[in-house]
Amino acid sequence: GAGVSQSPSNKVTEKGKDVELRCDPISGHTALYWYRQSLGQGLEFLIYFQGNSAPDKSGLPSDRFSAERTGGSVSTLTIQRTQQEDSAVYLCASSWNYEQYFGPGTRLTVT
Amino acid sequence: KQEVTQIPAALSVPEGENLVLNCSFTDSAIYNLQWFRQDPGKGLTSLLLIQSSQREQTSGRLNASLDKSSGRSTLYIAASQPGDSATYLCAVRNNNAGNMLTFGGGTRLMVKP
C-alpha cells in the first residue's frame, strides 16, 4: 500500500517568510510524528499526535513552530518567520502499533 | 534524558565481509529499539524492531540484538553487499517519555565492490 508522503520535497524560502509542510500518513495510522534532521544535530523529535488526544509539543524548538492534524489524517507543520537555523530536513512518520514508518522528508532551505 | 550513541560514525568494508554496528543508550527503561536505514536524500526505512522483552530479531542477512540492562544493541550484517551502503540509525522509545523516538547519530556504511 501507499506509504507516508510529504510535500513539497524541497522548499527554498527567504528568511522571515512563513512556510507550511504537509504530511499524508498511512491510512488507518492513528499516530503521527514530526522530526527534524539537521547537520550536526541528528534527528530530533518535534511533535506527536495520537488520535483525538492533545498533541505532545515538547520537542518544538520555539513558538514559531506549530502543527495541526485535521480529521485525524493529514498534518501540516508551520514555521513562521523562518530563520536560517531552521534549514533542515523535516521528516514525518506514522504508526498504528509501535513501529514508525517514515516519509521521504521535506528539505527546507532558508536563505 | 535519554542519549543514544552509535559507533563507529563511518565504516568502509569490502564486499562480502560480515560487520557489526553498535548502538548504546544511557537509560535502560526503554519500550523498544528500532534500527533504520537511510539512503542519501531519502527518508528512513525500518529494518528491525526489538521489543524490550526480546533479545534479538532477524530479517534476512540482518540480525539485531538487544541487551537492555547494559544499554546496548548491535546490528549484524552478514555477507555485505554494495547495495547495503547507507546510513544506519538506531532509535529507542522510552517507557516514560511519550511515544517519540530518540535517535543516535548514525553509522555511515560504505561497502566497496
PDB file of C-alpha atoms in Angstrom, chain B residues 47-94:
ATOM      1  CA  LEU B  47      14.779  -2.629   9.294  1.00  0.00           C
ATOM      2  CA  LEU B  48      14.129  -4.287  12.631  1.00  0.00           C
ATOM      3  CA  LEU B  49      12.185  -3.512  15.790  1.00  0.00           C
ATOM      4  CA  ILE B  50      13.053  -5.201  19.072  1.00  0.00           C
ATOM      5  CA  GLN B  51      10.657  -5.013  21.988  1.00  0.00           C
ATOM      6  CA  SER B  52      12.219  -4.561  25.415  1.00  0.00           C
ATOM      7  CA  SER B  53      11.350  -8.148  26.332  1.00  0.00           C
ATOM      8  CA  GLN B  54      13.159  -9.564  23.313  1.00  0.00           C
ATOM      9  CA  ARG B  55      16.830 -10.348  22.893  1.00  0.00           C
ATOM     10  CA  GLU B  56      17.112 -10.316  19.121  1.00  0.00           C
ATOM     11  CA  GLN B  57      15.336 -10.033  15.805  1.00  0.00           C
ATOM     12  CA  THR B  58      16.371 -11.361  12.411  1.00  0.00           C
ATOM     13  CA  SER B  59      15.457 -10.386   8.882  1.00  0.00           C
ATOM     14  CA  GLY B  60      17.371 -11.959   6.031  1.00  0.00           C
ATOM     15  CA  ARG B  61      21.045 -11.059   6.372  1.00  0.00           C
ATOM     16  CA  LEU B  62      20.330  -8.715   9.265  1.00  0.00           C
ATOM     17  CA  ASN B  63      20.329  -9.618  12.936  1.00  0.00           C
ATOM     18  CA  ALA B  64      19.774  -7.130  15.727  1.00  0.00           C
ATOM     19  CA  SER B  65      20.427  -7.927  19.359  1.00  0.00           C
ATOM     20  CA  LEU B  66      19.379  -6.064  22.475  1.00  0.00           C
ATOM     21  CA  ASP B  67      20.952  -6.104  25.937  1.00  0.00           C
ATOM     22  CA  LYS B  68      18.708  -3.726  27.808  1.00  0.00           C
ATOM     23  CA  SER B  69      20.481  -3.956  31.135  1.00  0.00           C
ATOM     24  CA  SER B  70      23.786  -2.854  29.660  1.00  0.00           C
ATOM     25  CA  GLY B  71      22.168  -0.338  27.329  1.00  0.00           C
ATOM     26  CA  ARG B  72      23.446  -1.853  24.107  1.00  0.00           C
ATOM     27  CA  SER B  73      22.225  -3.072  20.762  1.00  0.00           C
ATOM     28  CA  THR B  74      24.131  -4.392  17.783  1.00  0.00           C
ATOM     29  CA  LEU B  75      23.141  -4.732  14.157  1.00  0.00           C
ATOM     30  CA  TYR B  76      24.923  -7.593  12.424  1.00  0.00           C
ATOM     31  CA  ILE B  77      25.032  -7.590   8.635  1.00  0.00           C
ATOM     32  CA  ALA B  78      26.164 -10.832   7.034  1.00  0.00           C
ATOM     33  CA  ALA B  79      27.893 -11.074   3.667  1.00  0.00           C
ATOM     34  CA  SER B  80      27.719  -7.345   2.988  1.00  0.00           C
ATOM     35  CA  GLN B  81      26.861  -6.074  -0.498  1.00  0.00           C
ATOM     36  CA  PRO B  82      27.394  -2.696  -2.200  1.00  0.00           C
ATOM     37  CA  GLY B  83      23.628  -2.192  -2.006  1.00  0.00           C
ATOM     38  CA  ASP B  84      23.937  -2.154   1.794  1.00  0.00           C
ATOM     39  CA  SER B  85      25.747   1.181   1.568  1.00  0.00           C
ATOM     40  CA  ALA B  86      23.662   3.690   3.518  1.00  0.00           C
ATOM     41  CA  THR B  87      23.430   5.351   6.908  1.00  0.00           C
ATOM     42  CA  TYR B  88      22.124   3.106   9.681  1.00  0.00           C
ATOM     43  CA  LEU B  89      20.294   4.708  12.581  1.00  0.00           C
ATOM     44  CA  CYS B  90      19.177   3.211  15.845  1.00  0.00           C
ATOM     45  CA  ALA B  91      16.404   4.754  17.879  1.00  0.00           C
ATOM     46  CA  VAL B  92      14.840   3.978  21.235  1.00  0.00           C
ATOM     47  CA  ARG B  93      11.384   4.596  22.594  1.00  0.00           C
ATOM     48  CA  ASN B  94      11.396   5.202  26.327  1.00  0.00           C
TER      49      ASN B  94
END
